[in-house]
Coordinates of C-alpha atoms in Angstrom, one line a residue:
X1 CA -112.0 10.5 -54.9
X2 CA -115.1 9.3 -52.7
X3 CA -118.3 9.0 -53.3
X4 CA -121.2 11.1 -51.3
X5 CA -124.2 9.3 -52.4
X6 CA -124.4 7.6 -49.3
X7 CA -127.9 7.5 -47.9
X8 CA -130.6 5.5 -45.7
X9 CA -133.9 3.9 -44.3
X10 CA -137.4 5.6 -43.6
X11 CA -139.6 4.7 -40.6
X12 CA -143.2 6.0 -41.1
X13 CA -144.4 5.6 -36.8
X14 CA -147.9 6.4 -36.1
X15 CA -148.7 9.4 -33.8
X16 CA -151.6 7.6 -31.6
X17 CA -153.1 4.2 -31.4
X18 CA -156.9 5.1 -31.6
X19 CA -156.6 6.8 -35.0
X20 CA -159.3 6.2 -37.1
X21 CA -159.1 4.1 -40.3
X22 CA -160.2 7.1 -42.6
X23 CA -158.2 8.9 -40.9
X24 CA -155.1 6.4 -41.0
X25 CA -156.0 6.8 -44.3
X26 CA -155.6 10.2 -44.6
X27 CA -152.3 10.1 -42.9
X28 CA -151.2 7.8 -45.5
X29 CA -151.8 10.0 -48.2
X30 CA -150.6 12.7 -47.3
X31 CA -147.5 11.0 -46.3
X32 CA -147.5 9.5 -49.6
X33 CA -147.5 13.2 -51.2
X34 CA -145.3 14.2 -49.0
X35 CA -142.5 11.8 -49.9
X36 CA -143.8 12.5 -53.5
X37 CA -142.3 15.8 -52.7
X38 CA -139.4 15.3 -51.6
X39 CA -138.6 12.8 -53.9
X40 CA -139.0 15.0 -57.1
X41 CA -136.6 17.7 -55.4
X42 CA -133.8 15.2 -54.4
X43 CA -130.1 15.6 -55.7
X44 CA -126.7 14.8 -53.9
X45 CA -126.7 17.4 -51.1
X46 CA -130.9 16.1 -49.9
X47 CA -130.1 14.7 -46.7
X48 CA -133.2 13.1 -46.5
X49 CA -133.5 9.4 -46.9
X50 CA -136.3 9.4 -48.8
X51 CA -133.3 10.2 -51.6
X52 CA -130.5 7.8 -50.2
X53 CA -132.4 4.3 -50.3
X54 CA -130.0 2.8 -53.4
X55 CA -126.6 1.7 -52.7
X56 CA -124.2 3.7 -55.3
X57 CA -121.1 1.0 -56.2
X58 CA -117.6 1.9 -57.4
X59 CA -116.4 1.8 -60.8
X60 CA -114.8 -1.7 -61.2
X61 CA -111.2 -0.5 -62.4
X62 CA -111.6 1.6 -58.5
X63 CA -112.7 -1.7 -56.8
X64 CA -109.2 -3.2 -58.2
X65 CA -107.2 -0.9 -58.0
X66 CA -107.7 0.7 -54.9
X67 CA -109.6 -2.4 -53.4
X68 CA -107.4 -5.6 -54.2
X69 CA -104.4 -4.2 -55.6
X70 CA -104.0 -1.5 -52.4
X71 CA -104.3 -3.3 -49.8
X72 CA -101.0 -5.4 -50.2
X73 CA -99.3 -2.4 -50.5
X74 CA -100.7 -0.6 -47.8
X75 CA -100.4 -3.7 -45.2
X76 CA -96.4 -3.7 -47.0
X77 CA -96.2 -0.2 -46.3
X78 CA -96.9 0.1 -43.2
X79 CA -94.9 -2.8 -41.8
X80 CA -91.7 -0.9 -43.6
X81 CA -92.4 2.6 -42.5
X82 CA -92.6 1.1 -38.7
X83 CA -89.5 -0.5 -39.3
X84 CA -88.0 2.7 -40.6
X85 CA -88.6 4.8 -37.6
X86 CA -87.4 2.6 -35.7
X87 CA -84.0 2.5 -37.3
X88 CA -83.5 5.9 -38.2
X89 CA -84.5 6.4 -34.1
X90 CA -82.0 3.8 -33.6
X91 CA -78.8 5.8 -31.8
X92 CA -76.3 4.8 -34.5
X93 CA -78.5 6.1 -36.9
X94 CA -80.1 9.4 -35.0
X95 CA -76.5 10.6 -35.0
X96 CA -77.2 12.7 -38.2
X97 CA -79.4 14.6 -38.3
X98 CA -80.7 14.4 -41.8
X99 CA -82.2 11.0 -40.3
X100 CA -84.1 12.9 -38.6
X101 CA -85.9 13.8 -42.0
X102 CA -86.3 10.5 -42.5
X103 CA -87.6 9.4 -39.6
X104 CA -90.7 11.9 -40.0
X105 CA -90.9 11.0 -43.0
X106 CA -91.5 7.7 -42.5
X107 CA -94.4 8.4 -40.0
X108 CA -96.3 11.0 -42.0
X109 CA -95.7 7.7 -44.3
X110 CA -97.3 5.5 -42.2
X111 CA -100.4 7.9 -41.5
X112 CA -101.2 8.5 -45.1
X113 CA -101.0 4.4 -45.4
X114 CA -103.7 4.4 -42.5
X115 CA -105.9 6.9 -43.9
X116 CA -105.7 5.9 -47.2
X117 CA -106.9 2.5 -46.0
X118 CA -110.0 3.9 -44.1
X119 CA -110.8 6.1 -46.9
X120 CA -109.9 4.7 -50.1
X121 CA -109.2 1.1 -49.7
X122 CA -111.8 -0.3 -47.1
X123 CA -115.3 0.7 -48.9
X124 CA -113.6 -0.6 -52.0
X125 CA -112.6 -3.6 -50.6
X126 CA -115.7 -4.4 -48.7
X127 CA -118.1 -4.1 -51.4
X128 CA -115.9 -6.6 -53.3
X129 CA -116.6 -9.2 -50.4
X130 CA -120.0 -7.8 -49.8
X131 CA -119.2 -7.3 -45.9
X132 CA -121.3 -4.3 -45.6
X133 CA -119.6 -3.5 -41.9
X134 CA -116.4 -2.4 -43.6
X135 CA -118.1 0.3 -45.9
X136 CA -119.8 1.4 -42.6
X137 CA -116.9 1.9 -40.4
X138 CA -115.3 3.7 -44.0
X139 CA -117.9 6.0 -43.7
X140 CA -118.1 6.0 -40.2
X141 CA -114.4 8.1 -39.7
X142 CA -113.8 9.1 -43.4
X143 CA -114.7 12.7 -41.9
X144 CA -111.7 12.6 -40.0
X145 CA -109.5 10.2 -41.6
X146 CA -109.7 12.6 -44.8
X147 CA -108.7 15.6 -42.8
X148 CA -105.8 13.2 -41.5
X149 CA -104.7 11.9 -44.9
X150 CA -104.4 15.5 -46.1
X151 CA -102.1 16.7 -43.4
X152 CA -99.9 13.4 -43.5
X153 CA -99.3 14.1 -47.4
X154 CA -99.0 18.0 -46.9
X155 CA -95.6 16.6 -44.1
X156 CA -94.5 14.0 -46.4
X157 CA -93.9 16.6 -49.2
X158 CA -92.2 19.0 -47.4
X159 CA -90.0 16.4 -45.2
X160 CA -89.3 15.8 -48.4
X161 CA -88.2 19.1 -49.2
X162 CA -86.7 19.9 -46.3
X163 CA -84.5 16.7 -46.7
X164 CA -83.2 18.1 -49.9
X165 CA -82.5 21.6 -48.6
X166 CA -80.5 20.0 -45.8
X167 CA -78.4 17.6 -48.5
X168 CA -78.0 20.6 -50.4
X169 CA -76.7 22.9 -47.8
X170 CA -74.3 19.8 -46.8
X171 CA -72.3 19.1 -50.1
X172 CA -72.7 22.8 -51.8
X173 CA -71.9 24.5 -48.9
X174 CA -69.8 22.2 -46.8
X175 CA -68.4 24.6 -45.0
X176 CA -71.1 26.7 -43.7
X177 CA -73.1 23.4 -43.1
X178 CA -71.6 23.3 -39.3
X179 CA -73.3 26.6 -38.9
X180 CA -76.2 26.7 -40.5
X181 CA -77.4 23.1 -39.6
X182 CA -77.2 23.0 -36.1
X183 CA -79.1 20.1 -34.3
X184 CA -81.3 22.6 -32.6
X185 CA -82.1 24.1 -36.0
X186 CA -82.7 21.4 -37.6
X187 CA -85.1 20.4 -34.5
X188 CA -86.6 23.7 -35.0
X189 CA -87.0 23.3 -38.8
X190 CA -88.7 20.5 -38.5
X191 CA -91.1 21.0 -36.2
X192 CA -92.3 24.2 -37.9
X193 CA -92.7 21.9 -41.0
X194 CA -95.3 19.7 -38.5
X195 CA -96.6 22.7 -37.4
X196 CA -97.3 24.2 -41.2
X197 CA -98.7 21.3 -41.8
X198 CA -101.2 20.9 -39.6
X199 CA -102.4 24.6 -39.7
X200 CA -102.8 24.2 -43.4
X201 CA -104.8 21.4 -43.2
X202 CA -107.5 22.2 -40.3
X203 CA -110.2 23.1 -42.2
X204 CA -110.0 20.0 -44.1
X205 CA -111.6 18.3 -41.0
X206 CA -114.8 20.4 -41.9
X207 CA -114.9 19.2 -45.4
X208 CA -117.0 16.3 -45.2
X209 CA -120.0 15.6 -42.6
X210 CA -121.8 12.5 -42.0
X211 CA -125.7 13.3 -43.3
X212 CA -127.4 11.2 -41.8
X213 CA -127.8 6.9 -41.9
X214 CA -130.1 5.3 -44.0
X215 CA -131.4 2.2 -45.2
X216 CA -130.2 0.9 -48.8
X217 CA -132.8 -1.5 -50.2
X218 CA -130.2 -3.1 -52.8
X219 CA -127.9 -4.1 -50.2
X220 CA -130.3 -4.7 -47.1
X221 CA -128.1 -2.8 -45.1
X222 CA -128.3 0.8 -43.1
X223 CA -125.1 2.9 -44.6
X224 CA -124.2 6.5 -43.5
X225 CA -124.4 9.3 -46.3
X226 CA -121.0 11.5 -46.5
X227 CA -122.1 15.0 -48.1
X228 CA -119.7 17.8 -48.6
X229 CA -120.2 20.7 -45.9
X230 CA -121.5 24.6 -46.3
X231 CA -117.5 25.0 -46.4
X232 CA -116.4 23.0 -48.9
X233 CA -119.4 23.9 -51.3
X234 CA -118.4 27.9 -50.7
X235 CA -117.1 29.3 -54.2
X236 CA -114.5 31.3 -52.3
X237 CA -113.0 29.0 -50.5
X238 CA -112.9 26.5 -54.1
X239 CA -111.2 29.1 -55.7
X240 CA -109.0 30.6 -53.0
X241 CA -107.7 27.0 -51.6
X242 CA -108.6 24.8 -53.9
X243 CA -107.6 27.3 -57.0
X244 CA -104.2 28.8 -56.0
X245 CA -103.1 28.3 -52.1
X246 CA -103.7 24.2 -52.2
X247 CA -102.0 24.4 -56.0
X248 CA -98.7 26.5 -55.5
X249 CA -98.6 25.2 -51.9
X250 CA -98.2 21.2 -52.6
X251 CA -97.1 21.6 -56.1
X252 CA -95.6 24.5 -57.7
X253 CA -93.3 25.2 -54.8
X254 CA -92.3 21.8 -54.1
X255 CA -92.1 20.7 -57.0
X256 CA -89.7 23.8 -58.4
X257 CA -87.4 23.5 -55.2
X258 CA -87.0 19.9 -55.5
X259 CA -85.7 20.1 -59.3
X260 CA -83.5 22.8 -58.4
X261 CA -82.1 21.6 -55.2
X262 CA -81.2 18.1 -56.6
X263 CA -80.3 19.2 -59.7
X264 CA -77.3 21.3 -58.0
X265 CA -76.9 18.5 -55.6
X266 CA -76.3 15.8 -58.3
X267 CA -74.2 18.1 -60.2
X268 CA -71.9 18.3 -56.9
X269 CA -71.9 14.8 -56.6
X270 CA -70.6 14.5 -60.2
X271 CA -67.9 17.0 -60.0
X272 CA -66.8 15.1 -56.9
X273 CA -67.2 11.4 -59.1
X274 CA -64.7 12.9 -61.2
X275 CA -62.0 14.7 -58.5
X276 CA -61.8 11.1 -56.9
X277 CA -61.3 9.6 -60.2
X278 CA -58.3 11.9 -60.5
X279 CA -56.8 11.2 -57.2
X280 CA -56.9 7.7 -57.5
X281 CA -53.3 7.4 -57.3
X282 CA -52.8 9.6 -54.2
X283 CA -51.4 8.3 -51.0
X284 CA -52.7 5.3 -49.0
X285 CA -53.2 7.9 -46.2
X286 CA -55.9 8.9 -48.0
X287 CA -57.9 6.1 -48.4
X288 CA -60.0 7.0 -45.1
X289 CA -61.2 10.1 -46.3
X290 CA -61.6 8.9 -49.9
X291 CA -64.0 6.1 -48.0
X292 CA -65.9 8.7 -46.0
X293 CA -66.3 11.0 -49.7
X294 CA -67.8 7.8 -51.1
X295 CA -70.7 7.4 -48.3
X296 CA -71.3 11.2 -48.6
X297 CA -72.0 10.8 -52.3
X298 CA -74.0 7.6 -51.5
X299 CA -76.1 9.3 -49.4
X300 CA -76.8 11.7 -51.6
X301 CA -77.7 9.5 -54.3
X302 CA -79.9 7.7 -52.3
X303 CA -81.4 11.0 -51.2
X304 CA -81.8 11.8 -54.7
X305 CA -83.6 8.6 -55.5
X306 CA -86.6 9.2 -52.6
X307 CA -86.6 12.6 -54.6
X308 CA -87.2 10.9 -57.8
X309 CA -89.9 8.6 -56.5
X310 CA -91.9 11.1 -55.1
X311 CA -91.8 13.4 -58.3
X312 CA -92.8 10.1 -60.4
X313 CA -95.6 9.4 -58.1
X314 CA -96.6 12.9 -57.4
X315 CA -96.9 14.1 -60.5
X316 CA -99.9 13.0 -62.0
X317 CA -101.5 14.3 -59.0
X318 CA -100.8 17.8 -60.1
X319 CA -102.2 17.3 -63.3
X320 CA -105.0 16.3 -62.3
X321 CA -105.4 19.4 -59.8
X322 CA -104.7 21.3 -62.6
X323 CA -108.0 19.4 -65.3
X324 CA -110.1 20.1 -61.5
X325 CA -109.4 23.6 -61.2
X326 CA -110.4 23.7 -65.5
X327 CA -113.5 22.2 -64.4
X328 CA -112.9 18.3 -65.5
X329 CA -115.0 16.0 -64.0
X330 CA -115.6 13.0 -66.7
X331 CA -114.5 9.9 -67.3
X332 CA -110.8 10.1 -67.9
X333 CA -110.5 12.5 -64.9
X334 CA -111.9 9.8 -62.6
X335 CA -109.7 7.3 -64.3
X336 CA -106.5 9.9 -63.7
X337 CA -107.8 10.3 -60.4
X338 CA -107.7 6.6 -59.2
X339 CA -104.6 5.8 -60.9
X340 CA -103.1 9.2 -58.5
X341 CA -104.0 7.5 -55.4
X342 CA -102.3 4.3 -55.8
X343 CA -99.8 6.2 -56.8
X344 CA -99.6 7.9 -53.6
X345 CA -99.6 5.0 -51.9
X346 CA -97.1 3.2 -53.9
X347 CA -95.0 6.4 -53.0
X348 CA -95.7 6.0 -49.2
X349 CA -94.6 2.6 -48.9
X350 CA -91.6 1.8 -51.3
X351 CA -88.8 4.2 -49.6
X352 CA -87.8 1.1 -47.5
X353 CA -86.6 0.0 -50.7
X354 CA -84.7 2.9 -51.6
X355 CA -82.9 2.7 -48.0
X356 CA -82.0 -0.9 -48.3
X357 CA -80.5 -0.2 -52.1
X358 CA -77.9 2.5 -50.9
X359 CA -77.4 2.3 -47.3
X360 CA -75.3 -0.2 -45.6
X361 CA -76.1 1.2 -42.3
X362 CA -79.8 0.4 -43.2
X363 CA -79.4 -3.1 -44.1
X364 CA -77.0 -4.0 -41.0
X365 CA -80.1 -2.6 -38.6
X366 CA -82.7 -4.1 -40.7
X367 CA -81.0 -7.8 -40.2
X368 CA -80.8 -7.1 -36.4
X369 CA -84.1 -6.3 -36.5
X370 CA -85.2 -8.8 -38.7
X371 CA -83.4 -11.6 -36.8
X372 CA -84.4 -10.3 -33.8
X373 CA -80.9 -10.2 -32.1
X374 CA -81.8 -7.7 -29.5
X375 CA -79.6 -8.9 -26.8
X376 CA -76.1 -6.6 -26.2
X377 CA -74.0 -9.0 -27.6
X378 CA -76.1 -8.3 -30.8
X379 CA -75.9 -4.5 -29.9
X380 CA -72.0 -5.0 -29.6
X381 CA -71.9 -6.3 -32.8
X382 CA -74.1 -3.8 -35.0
X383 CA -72.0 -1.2 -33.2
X384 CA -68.6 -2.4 -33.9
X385 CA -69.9 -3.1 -37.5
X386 CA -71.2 -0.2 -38.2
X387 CA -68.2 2.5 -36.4

C-alpha cells in the first residue's frame, strides 16, 4: 500500500580544525570503511542514510490510478459527504433517526477521503509533477493519517451495518420497532460503534514511524523514510490482528450480516410490492397510507443500494487480505491492491449519488443548498414542500 524505502542525506563534519593532513587522512578512511560497512548490511528496516540516498518511484499503473485518477474523486467526495451531513443534520431530515446513520456515515466518509489523500494520493501525485514538497508533507503525517484512515473505514463499515440492522428491525419487525429503536438507543448504538472503532484501531497509530530524513541524490531533495515499527514487524501481533481479529472483524462479520440483513429486508419489501399491487382498488381513503408504504419501501431500496455499493467496492479488499494472510506479495497482489484502494475511495464518495437517486427529501435540500436560498422564506418553502 505504501512504500518504506524512504531515506536521506549524509554529512561527514570534522571533529577539530587543526587536524593533521595524515591524520584527516586517516579519518577519511576509516570513514570510508565504515560506510563500506554499513552499506554491505543495509536492507529496508537500516535507518541509516547511508542506505536511503536513492529515491524509490511508484509503479506507473499506482501513479494513475491513485495519483490522477483519485484525486477527482476524492476532491468530488469530499465536497458531497460535506453536503450530506449537512442535510441529514438538517431538522427535516434529523427527524428519523436512521439519518442519523447516515449522517456518520457520511463523516467517517469524509475522513477516509482526507486520509486517503495524504496517504495514497499526494506522494503519487507529486512525483508525477515532480513537486518533491508534496511527497514530503505525505510522509510527513502518513504515521498518523494511516492510523486515521483505518479507523474512519473500521466506522464506515459498521454505520453501514448498523444502518441495515436498524432498516431491518423497522420493516420485519414493525411493531416492536417503537420499542426497540428508541432515539436514545439509537444515540447509544451509535456512539458505541465510534467508540469500537476507535479502540480497535489504536495501535494502528504505532504501525509506522518516521526513520529518519535523508538526502536522495536522484531527486536532489531531503525525503523522510517511513519504516514499519517493533509492533508491526511482531509475528504475534501479524497473526493475531492481522490473521484473524482484523479478518473476521471488517469482513467475515460484516460482510455475513449485511447479506442476511438485506436479503430479509428486500424480501419484506417485495412481499409488500405485491400486497399493494392487490389493493390497488381499495378506497381512496387509503391513498395516504398507500403513499407513506411507498416511501418506506423507497427508503429501503435506497438503503439497500448503499449496501450494494459497499459490498461491490469492499470486496476485493477481502480477497486480497485473504492472498496477504497466504503470504502473496508479487505482482498481481500489488496490482489487486491498488485497484482496492480506489475502490475504497470510489465507495467513499459516490453515496451522494445513491441519495439523490431515491430520495426526494434529498434532492429538495440539495437545491436549497445548491441555490443557496437560505433565507426563511426559502426555509418556508422546503418545509411546506417537504411535510
Amino acid at each position: 500500500m505504501m512504500s518504506t524505502n524512504y531515506t536521506a542525506p549524509l554529512e561527514i563534519l570534522s571533529n577539530s580544525t587543526s587536524t593533521s593532513i595524515s591524520e584527516l587522512a586517516n579519518d577519511l578512511m576509516t570513514t570510508t570503511q565504515l560506510l563500506t560497512a554499513e552499506e554491505d548490511s543495509c536492507d529496508e528496516l537500516n535507518t541509516s542514510c547511508v542506505c536511503h540516498t536513492e529515491y524509490a518511484s511508484y509503479e506507473g499503473l499506482e501513479t494513475l490510478m491513485l495519483g490522477l485518477i483519485a484525486v477527482p474523486i476524492i476532491m468530488f467526495g469530499i465536497m458531497a459527504n460535506v453536503t450530506s451531513m449537512r442535510i441529514f443534520t438538517h431538522r427535516i431530515m434529523s427527524s428519523s433517526s436512521i439519518n442519523w446513520y447516515l449522517a456518520v456515515l457520511s463523516a467517517s466518509d469524509t475522513l477516509i477521503l482526507v486520509s486517503a489523500f495524504f496517504v495514497l494520493s499526494l506522494p503519487r501525485f507529486g512525483e508525477y509533477l515532480k513537486w518533491w514538497r508534496a511527497n514530503y508533507i505525505s510522509y510527513s503525517v502518513t504515521p498518523y493519517m494511516y492510523g486515521l484512515m483505518m479507523t474512519a473505514q473500521t466506522c464506515s463499515v459498521f454505520m453501514t451495518v448498523g444502518v441495515s440492522v436498524h432498516r431491518y428491525i423497522g420493516v420485519c419487525h414493525p411493531y416492536k420497532s417503537v420499542e426497540w429503536l428508541p432515539k436514545k438507543r439509537v444515540t447509544s448504538f451509535i456512539i458505541g460503534l465510534l467508540t469500537f472503532s476507535v479502540l480497535f484501531n489504536t495501535t494502528r497509530f504505532f504501525e509506522v514511524h518516521i526513520s529518519n530524513v535523508c538526502y536522495r541524490e536522484n531527486i536532489d531533495y531531503y525525503m523522510p523514510s517511513l519504516q514499519p515499527t517493533a509492533l508491526r514487524l511482531d509475528d504475534f501481533y501479524i497473526q493475531i490482528f492481522f490473521g484473524w481479529a482484523y479478518t473476521i472483524v471488517m469482513y467475515v462479520i460484516p460482510f455475513t450480516l449485511l447479506i442476511a440483513l438485506n436479503s430479509m429486508v428486500l424480501a419484506a419489501v417485495r412481499r409488500s410490492r405485491r400486497m399493494h399491487m392487490v389493493s390497488q382498488c381499495g378506497a381512496e381513503s387509503e391513498e395516504f397510507s398507500k403513499k407513506a408504504e411507498r416511501k418506506e419501501r423507497q427508503t429501503s431500496i435506497m438503503l439497500i443500494a448503499i449496501v450494494l455499493l459497499f459490498i461491490f467496492c469492499n470486496t476485493l479488499a477481502f480477497v486480497c487480505n485473504i492472498i496477504e494472510n497466504m503470504g502473496g506479495n508479487g505482482p498481481l497482489y500489488r496490482t489487486l491492491v491498488t485497484t482496492n484502494n480506489l475502490l475504497v475511495i470510489i465507495n467513499a464518495s459516490c453515496n451522494i449519488c445513491v441519495y439523490m437517486l431515491f430520495s426526494d427529501k434529498y434532492r429538495m435540500l440539495l437545491r436549497y443548498y445548491l441555490y443557496c436560498d437560505w433565507s426563511r422564506q426559502g426555509e418556508l418553502l422546503v418545509s411546506s414542500v417537504l411535510t
